């Protein structure tokens, strides 16, 4: 009796269901590296927030926190991270199709919150800006929520109006009116930085969605003139801009450019490998808002150029991954998901660039936090919500590529 081989040379062997499952299982259910990079940035941020805020209870401005001694901001940041992870897990379970349906309602709801901030008695004033709503335990900043909602709304609008993207009146103007109203509310707070980020999100998604290139260039030029006019017509913004151009002039260094000059001093002290964790001098009441807007300067002083480059590399990886996930979603005909993923990449990228540019003296001083790392409840929570949506898009991409159903 001839020997029967279990296979034939030059032909494909039959694949058993078990072999098929083993092959499919090689693709992970979700993007684990993205999760780990996000957690790494948040944990590094918590360490640096603790280091940057350790002396703040000694300041009269933070006298109310002295009962917590030096761990007040550390404990709060740890609590914010815990809330962020819970919120992220909850959002991850929401289907992208459901988010698309909810996008217009979320936009309207967030507009209501932005209006509520401006009502005396409801809005909380901090450092001269009325940007927060008090929930007793912590304050909520609606402008942060608007960033992720703007991503969803712009992506949904682009999908719904795809056939009108080359028309000014039906394609661009309705979106411009909506974002213009958001900008008006933000300028009344005032919060020019958040307005700039939201405009970049909306314009970026419209560009990726196929808006007419000529209209896009013209609109971009008009927006530049609008932002220029806002700076020119506002005395304190104008003075801050001119001080930025010459920060080391004595009067500027002691006033409008005080933060910038001390941020640059911090980077200079850090050199290549830094003065060591906890060794910053600038955080000792010299550099204002060292635990929020100027956290990167403390990183530069304590961890040096090496630490700053690591942070930049981690953010670059997240942004690149967002665009890769978006490209993959569009390739499998999930246009809303793809535009949302790329919109999240634009949001994180623009805000990170502005914060780092301000810290390094490349841009005029503006109050924007470093995503995932700076101290703040709403900012960290909303950053995690955005990245949870990105993870959900990647998860649905993997399910669909396996031939599964959502």
Coordinates of C-alpha atoms in Angstrom, one line a residue:
X1 CA 0.0 0.0 0.0
X2 CA 1.6 3.3 -1.0
X3 CA 2.5 5.9 1.7
X4 CA 0.0 8.7 1.8
X5 CA 1.6 12.1 2.6
X6 CA -0.5 14.7 4.5
X7 CA 0.4 17.3 1.9
X8 CA 1.5 17.6 -1.7
X9 CA 4.5 19.4 -2.9
X10 CA 3.7 22.5 -5.0
X11 CA 0.1 22.8 -3.7
X12 CA -1.5 24.6 -0.8
X13 CA -2.4 22.4 2.1
X14 CA -5.9 22.5 3.5
X15 CA -6.1 24.8 6.4
X16 CA -8.0 23.5 9.4
X17 CA -10.3 25.9 11.4
X18 CA -7.8 25.7 14.3
X19 CA -5.0 26.8 12.0
X20 CA -7.1 29.7 10.7
X21 CA -7.9 30.9 14.3
X22 CA -4.2 30.7 15.2
X23 CA -3.3 32.7 12.1
X24 CA -5.9 35.4 12.8
X25 CA -5.0 35.6 16.5
X26 CA -1.6 37.0 15.5
X27 CA -3.4 40.3 15.0
X28 CA -3.9 41.9 18.4
X29 CA -7.4 43.0 19.4
X30 CA -6.2 46.6 20.0
X31 CA -3.1 48.8 19.6
X32 CA -1.1 47.9 22.7
X33 CA 1.9 50.1 21.9
X34 CA -0.5 53.1 21.7
X35 CA -1.8 52.3 25.1
X36 CA 1.6 52.0 26.6
X37 CA 2.9 55.2 25.1
X38 CA -0.1 57.1 26.4
X39 CA 0.3 55.6 29.9
X40 CA 4.1 56.4 29.8
X41 CA 3.4 60.1 28.9
X42 CA 0.8 60.4 31.7
X43 CA 3.0 58.8 34.3
X44 CA 6.0 60.9 33.3
X45 CA 3.8 63.9 33.4
X46 CA 2.6 63.0 36.9
X47 CA 6.2 62.7 38.1
X48 CA 7.1 66.1 36.6
X49 CA 4.0 67.8 37.9
X50 CA 5.0 66.7 41.4
X51 CA 8.5 68.0 40.9
X52 CA 7.3 71.3 39.4
X53 CA 4.7 71.9 42.1
X54 CA 6.6 70.8 45.2
X55 CA 7.3 74.3 46.3
X56 CA 4.0 75.9 45.4
X57 CA 2.4 75.5 48.9
X58 CA 5.0 78.0 50.1
X59 CA 3.5 80.7 47.8
X60 CA 0.7 83.0 49.2
X61 CA -1.2 82.3 45.9
X62 CA -1.5 78.6 46.9
X63 CA -1.8 79.2 50.7
X64 CA -5.1 77.3 50.8
X65 CA -3.3 74.1 49.7
X66 CA -0.7 74.1 52.5
X67 CA -2.7 71.7 54.5
X68 CA -1.9 69.1 51.8
X69 CA 1.7 70.0 52.2
X70 CA 3.8 69.3 49.1
X71 CA 1.7 66.4 47.7
X72 CA -1.5 68.3 46.9
X73 CA -0.9 68.6 43.1
X74 CA 0.5 65.0 42.9
X75 CA -2.6 63.6 44.6
X76 CA -4.9 65.6 42.4
X77 CA -3.0 64.6 39.2
X78 CA -3.2 61.0 40.2
X79 CA -6.9 61.3 40.8
X80 CA -7.3 63.0 37.3
X81 CA -5.4 60.1 35.7
X82 CA -7.6 57.6 37.4
X83 CA -10.8 59.4 36.2
X84 CA -9.3 59.7 32.8
X85 CA -8.7 55.9 32.5
X86 CA -12.2 55.1 33.6
X87 CA -13.6 57.7 31.1
X88 CA -11.4 56.2 28.4
X89 CA -12.6 52.7 29.1
X90 CA -16.2 53.9 28.9
X91 CA -15.7 55.7 25.6
X92 CA -13.8 52.8 24.1
X93 CA -17.0 50.7 24.3
X94 CA -19.0 53.2 22.2
X95 CA -19.4 52.3 18.5
X96 CA -18.0 54.9 16.1
X97 CA -21.3 54.8 14.2
X98 CA -23.0 55.9 17.5
X99 CA -20.5 58.7 18.0
X100 CA -21.3 59.9 14.4
X101 CA -25.0 60.0 15.2
X102 CA -24.4 61.9 18.4
X103 CA -21.8 64.4 17.0
X104 CA -24.3 67.3 16.2
X105 CA -26.0 66.9 19.6
X106 CA -22.7 66.9 21.4
X107 CA -21.7 70.1 19.5
X108 CA -24.9 71.9 20.5
X109 CA -24.5 70.7 24.1
X110 CA -20.9 71.9 24.3
X111 CA -22.0 75.3 22.9
X112 CA -24.5 75.6 25.8
X113 CA -21.6 74.9 28.2
X114 CA -19.5 77.6 26.6
X115 CA -22.4 80.1 27.0
X116 CA -22.9 79.0 30.6
X117 CA -19.2 79.8 31.4
X118 CA -19.9 83.5 30.5
X119 CA -22.8 83.8 32.9
X120 CA -21.8 85.5 36.1
X121 CA -22.3 83.1 39.0
X122 CA -21.8 80.1 36.8
X123 CA -18.4 80.7 35.3
X124 CA -15.4 80.6 37.5
X125 CA -12.7 83.2 37.0
X126 CA -9.1 82.0 37.3
X127 CA -6.1 84.2 36.4
X128 CA -8.4 86.8 34.7
X129 CA -10.1 84.2 32.4
X130 CA -13.7 83.0 32.8
X131 CA -13.2 79.5 31.4
X132 CA -14.4 77.1 34.0
X133 CA -17.6 75.7 35.5
X134 CA -17.4 74.6 39.1
X135 CA -18.5 71.0 40.0
X136 CA -17.3 71.5 43.7
X137 CA -14.8 68.7 43.5
X138 CA -13.0 70.2 40.5
X139 CA -13.6 72.7 37.7
X140 CA -14.7 71.7 34.2
X141 CA -13.3 73.6 31.2
X142 CA -15.8 73.4 28.3
X143 CA -13.2 74.7 25.8
X144 CA -11.2 71.5 26.3
X145 CA -14.4 69.4 25.7
X146 CA -15.0 71.4 22.5
X147 CA -11.7 70.2 21.0
X148 CA -12.8 66.6 20.9
X149 CA -16.3 67.5 20.0
X150 CA -15.0 69.7 17.1
X151 CA -13.2 66.7 15.7
X152 CA -16.4 64.6 15.7
X153 CA -18.5 67.4 14.4
X154 CA -16.1 68.4 11.6
X155 CA -15.7 64.7 10.5
X156 CA -19.5 64.1 10.5
X157 CA -20.1 67.4 8.6
X158 CA -17.5 66.5 6.0
X159 CA -19.1 63.1 5.4
X160 CA -22.6 64.5 5.2
X161 CA -21.6 67.3 2.9
X162 CA -19.1 65.4 0.7
X163 CA -20.9 66.3 -2.5
X164 CA -20.7 70.0 -1.6
X165 CA -17.0 70.2 -0.6
X166 CA -16.1 72.1 -3.7
X167 CA -18.7 74.8 -3.2
X168 CA -18.2 77.8 -0.9
X169 CA -21.8 78.5 0.2
X170 CA -22.9 74.9 0.8
X171 CA -19.6 73.3 1.6
X172 CA -17.5 75.7 3.7
X173 CA -19.8 78.5 4.9
X174 CA -22.0 76.5 7.3
X175 CA -19.0 75.0 9.0
X176 CA -17.3 78.4 9.1
X177 CA -20.4 79.9 10.8
X178 CA -20.4 77.2 13.4
X179 CA -16.7 77.5 14.2
X180 CA -16.9 81.3 14.1
X181 CA -19.6 81.2 16.8
X182 CA -17.4 78.9 18.9
X183 CA -14.6 81.4 18.4
X184 CA -16.7 84.3 19.5
X185 CA -17.6 82.5 22.7
X186 CA -13.9 81.6 23.3
X187 CA -12.7 85.1 22.7
X188 CA -15.1 86.4 25.3
X189 CA -13.6 84.1 27.9
X190 CA -10.8 84.9 26.6
X191 CA -9.1 81.8 25.2
X192 CA -7.4 82.6 21.9
X193 CA -5.2 79.4 22.2
X194 CA -8.1 77.0 22.3
X195 CA -9.8 78.9 19.4
X196 CA -6.6 78.5 17.4
X197 CA -6.5 74.7 18.0
X198 CA -10.2 74.3 17.1
X199 CA -9.8 76.3 13.9
X200 CA -6.8 74.1 13.0
X201 CA -8.9 70.9 13.7
X202 CA -11.8 72.1 11.6
X203 CA -9.7 73.3 8.7
X204 CA -7.5 70.2 8.7
X205 CA -10.4 67.9 8.5
X206 CA -12.1 69.9 5.8
X207 CA -8.8 69.8 3.8
X208 CA -8.5 66.0 4.2
X209 CA -12.2 65.7 3.3
X210 CA -11.6 67.3 -0.1
X211 CA -12.4 71.0 0.2
X212 CA -11.5 73.0 -2.9
X213 CA -7.7 73.8 -2.7
X214 CA -8.2 77.4 -3.9
X215 CA -10.9 78.1 -1.4
X216 CA -8.8 76.5 1.3
X217 CA -5.7 78.7 0.6
X218 CA -7.9 81.8 0.5
X219 CA -9.7 80.9 3.7
X220 CA -6.3 80.2 5.4
X221 CA -5.1 83.7 4.4
X222 CA -8.3 85.3 5.7
X223 CA -7.9 83.4 9.0
X224 CA -4.3 84.7 9.3
X225 CA -5.5 88.2 8.9
X226 CA -8.3 87.7 11.4
X227 CA -5.8 86.4 14.1
X228 CA -3.5 89.3 13.2
X229 CA -6.3 91.8 13.7
X230 CA -7.3 90.2 17.0
X231 CA -3.7 90.7 18.2
X232 CA -3.4 94.2 16.8
X233 CA -6.7 95.4 18.3
X234 CA -6.1 93.9 21.8
X235 CA -3.6 96.0 23.8
X236 CA -2.4 93.2 26.1
X237 CA -2.0 90.7 23.2
X238 CA -0.2 93.4 21.2
X239 CA 2.2 94.2 24.1
X240 CA 2.8 90.5 24.7
X241 CA 3.7 90.0 21.0
X242 CA 6.2 92.9 20.8
X243 CA 7.7 91.7 24.1
X244 CA 8.2 88.2 22.6
X245 CA 10.1 89.8 19.7
X246 CA 12.6 91.3 22.2
X247 CA 12.3 89.2 25.4
X248 CA 15.7 90.2 27.0
X249 CA 15.0 93.9 27.0
X250 CA 15.0 94.9 30.7
X251 CA 11.4 96.1 30.9
X252 CA 10.1 93.1 28.8
X253 CA 12.1 90.6 30.9
X254 CA 10.5 91.9 34.1
X255 CA 7.0 92.1 32.7
X256 CA 5.4 90.6 29.6
X257 CA 8.3 88.3 28.8
X258 CA 9.0 87.2 32.3
X259 CA 7.7 83.6 31.8
X260 CA 9.5 83.3 28.5
X261 CA 12.9 84.4 29.8
X262 CA 12.8 82.1 32.8
X263 CA 11.6 79.2 30.6
X264 CA 14.7 79.8 28.4
X265 CA 16.9 80.0 31.5
X266 CA 15.5 76.6 32.5
X267 CA 16.4 75.0 29.2
X268 CA 19.8 76.6 29.3
X269 CA 20.5 75.2 32.8
X270 CA 19.4 71.7 31.7
X271 CA 22.0 71.4 28.9
X272 CA 22.2 67.8 27.5
X273 CA 21.2 65.6 30.4
X274 CA 19.7 68.0 32.9
X275 CA 20.5 68.9 36.5
X276 CA 18.7 65.8 37.8
X277 CA 15.1 65.0 38.8
X278 CA 14.0 67.4 41.5
X279 CA 16.9 69.7 40.9
X280 CA 15.2 72.5 39.1
X281 CA 15.7 76.1 40.4
X282 CA 13.3 77.8 38.1
X283 CA 10.3 76.0 39.7
X284 CA 11.1 77.6 43.0
X285 CA 8.7 80.6 42.4
X286 CA 10.7 82.0 39.5
X287 CA 8.8 80.4 36.6
X288 CA 5.0 81.0 36.9
X289 CA 2.7 78.1 36.0
X290 CA 5.6 75.6 35.9
X291 CA 3.3 72.7 36.6
X292 CA 0.8 73.6 33.8
X293 CA 1.7 75.6 30.7
X294 CA 5.5 75.5 31.2
X295 CA 6.0 71.9 32.3
X296 CA 8.3 71.3 29.4
X297 CA 10.7 73.9 30.7
X298 CA 11.0 72.0 34.0
X299 CA 11.6 68.8 32.0
X300 CA 14.3 70.6 30.0
X301 CA 16.0 71.8 33.2
X302 CA 15.8 68.5 35.1
X303 CA 16.2 65.9 32.3
X304 CA 18.0 68.1 29.8
X305 CA 17.8 67.9 26.0
X306 CA 17.7 64.1 26.2
X307 CA 14.5 64.2 28.2
X308 CA 12.9 66.8 25.9
X309 CA 13.7 64.7 22.8
X310 CA 12.2 61.6 24.4
X311 CA 9.0 63.5 25.0
X312 CA 8.9 64.9 21.5
X313 CA 9.5 61.4 20.1
X314 CA 6.6 59.9 22.1
X315 CA 4.2 62.6 20.9
X316 CA 5.5 62.2 17.3
X317 CA 4.7 58.5 17.5
X318 CA 1.2 59.1 18.7
X319 CA 0.5 61.6 16.0
X320 CA 1.9 59.4 13.3
X321 CA -0.1 56.4 14.6
X322 CA -3.3 58.5 14.5
X323 CA -2.7 59.3 10.8
X324 CA -1.9 55.6 10.1
X325 CA -5.1 54.5 11.8
X326 CA -7.1 57.1 9.9
X327 CA -5.6 56.1 6.5
X328 CA -6.4 52.5 7.2
X329 CA -10.0 53.3 8.1
X330 CA -10.5 55.3 4.9
X331 CA -9.0 52.4 2.9
X332 CA -11.8 50.1 4.2
X333 CA -14.5 52.7 3.4
X334 CA -14.9 54.0 7.0
X335 CA -14.6 57.7 6.1
X336 CA -16.0 59.2 9.3
X337 CA -13.7 57.0 11.4
X338 CA -10.7 57.9 9.2
X339 CA -11.3 61.6 9.4
X340 CA -11.9 61.4 13.1
X341 CA -8.6 59.6 13.7
X342 CA -6.7 62.1 11.6
X343 CA -8.5 64.9 13.4
X344 CA -7.3 63.6 16.7
X345 CA -3.8 63.5 15.3
X346 CA -4.2 67.2 14.2
X347 CA -5.5 68.2 17.6
X348 CA -2.8 66.5 19.6
X349 CA -0.1 67.6 17.1
X350 CA -1.2 71.3 17.0
X351 CA -1.6 71.7 20.7
X352 CA 1.7 69.9 21.4
X353 CA 3.5 72.1 18.9
X354 CA 2.1 75.3 20.3
X355 CA 2.9 74.4 23.9
X356 CA 6.5 73.3 23.0
X357 CA 6.9 76.4 20.7
X358 CA 5.9 78.7 23.5
X359 CA 8.2 77.0 26.0
X360 CA 11.2 77.1 23.6
X361 CA 10.5 80.7 22.5
X362 CA 9.5 79.8 19.0
X363 CA 6.0 81.2 19.5
X364 CA 4.5 84.1 21.5
X365 CA 3.4 83.1 25.0
X366 CA 0.0 81.4 25.0
X367 CA -1.8 79.5 27.7
X368 CA -2.0 76.0 26.3
X369 CA -1.2 72.9 28.3
X370 CA 1.0 70.0 27.2
X371 CA -1.4 67.1 26.3
X372 CA -1.5 64.2 28.7
X373 CA 1.3 65.6 30.9
X374 CA 0.4 69.1 32.3
X375 CA -1.5 69.5 35.5
X376 CA -5.3 69.8 35.0
X377 CA -8.4 67.7 35.3
X378 CA -10.4 68.5 32.2
X379 CA -7.4 68.5 29.9
X380 CA -6.1 65.1 30.9
X381 CA -9.6 63.5 30.8
X382 CA -10.4 64.9 27.4
X383 CA -7.0 63.8 26.0
X384 CA -7.7 60.3 27.2
X385 CA -11.2 60.4 25.7
X386 CA -9.8 61.4 22.4
X387 CA -7.2 58.7 22.4
X388 CA -9.9 56.1 23.5
X389 CA -11.8 57.1 20.4
X390 CA -8.7 56.6 18.4
X391 CA -8.2 53.1 19.9
X392 CA -11.8 52.3 19.2
X393 CA -11.3 53.2 15.5
X394 CA -8.3 51.0 15.4
X395 CA -10.2 48.1 17.1
X396 CA -13.1 48.4 14.5
X397 CA -10.5 48.5 11.7
X398 CA -9.1 45.2 13.0
X399 CA -12.5 43.6 13.3
X400 CA -13.5 44.6 9.8
X401 CA -10.2 43.4 8.3
X402 CA -10.8 40.0 9.9
X403 CA -14.2 39.8 8.2
X404 CA -16.1 40.4 11.4
X405 CA -19.1 42.6 12.1
X406 CA -19.4 45.6 14.4

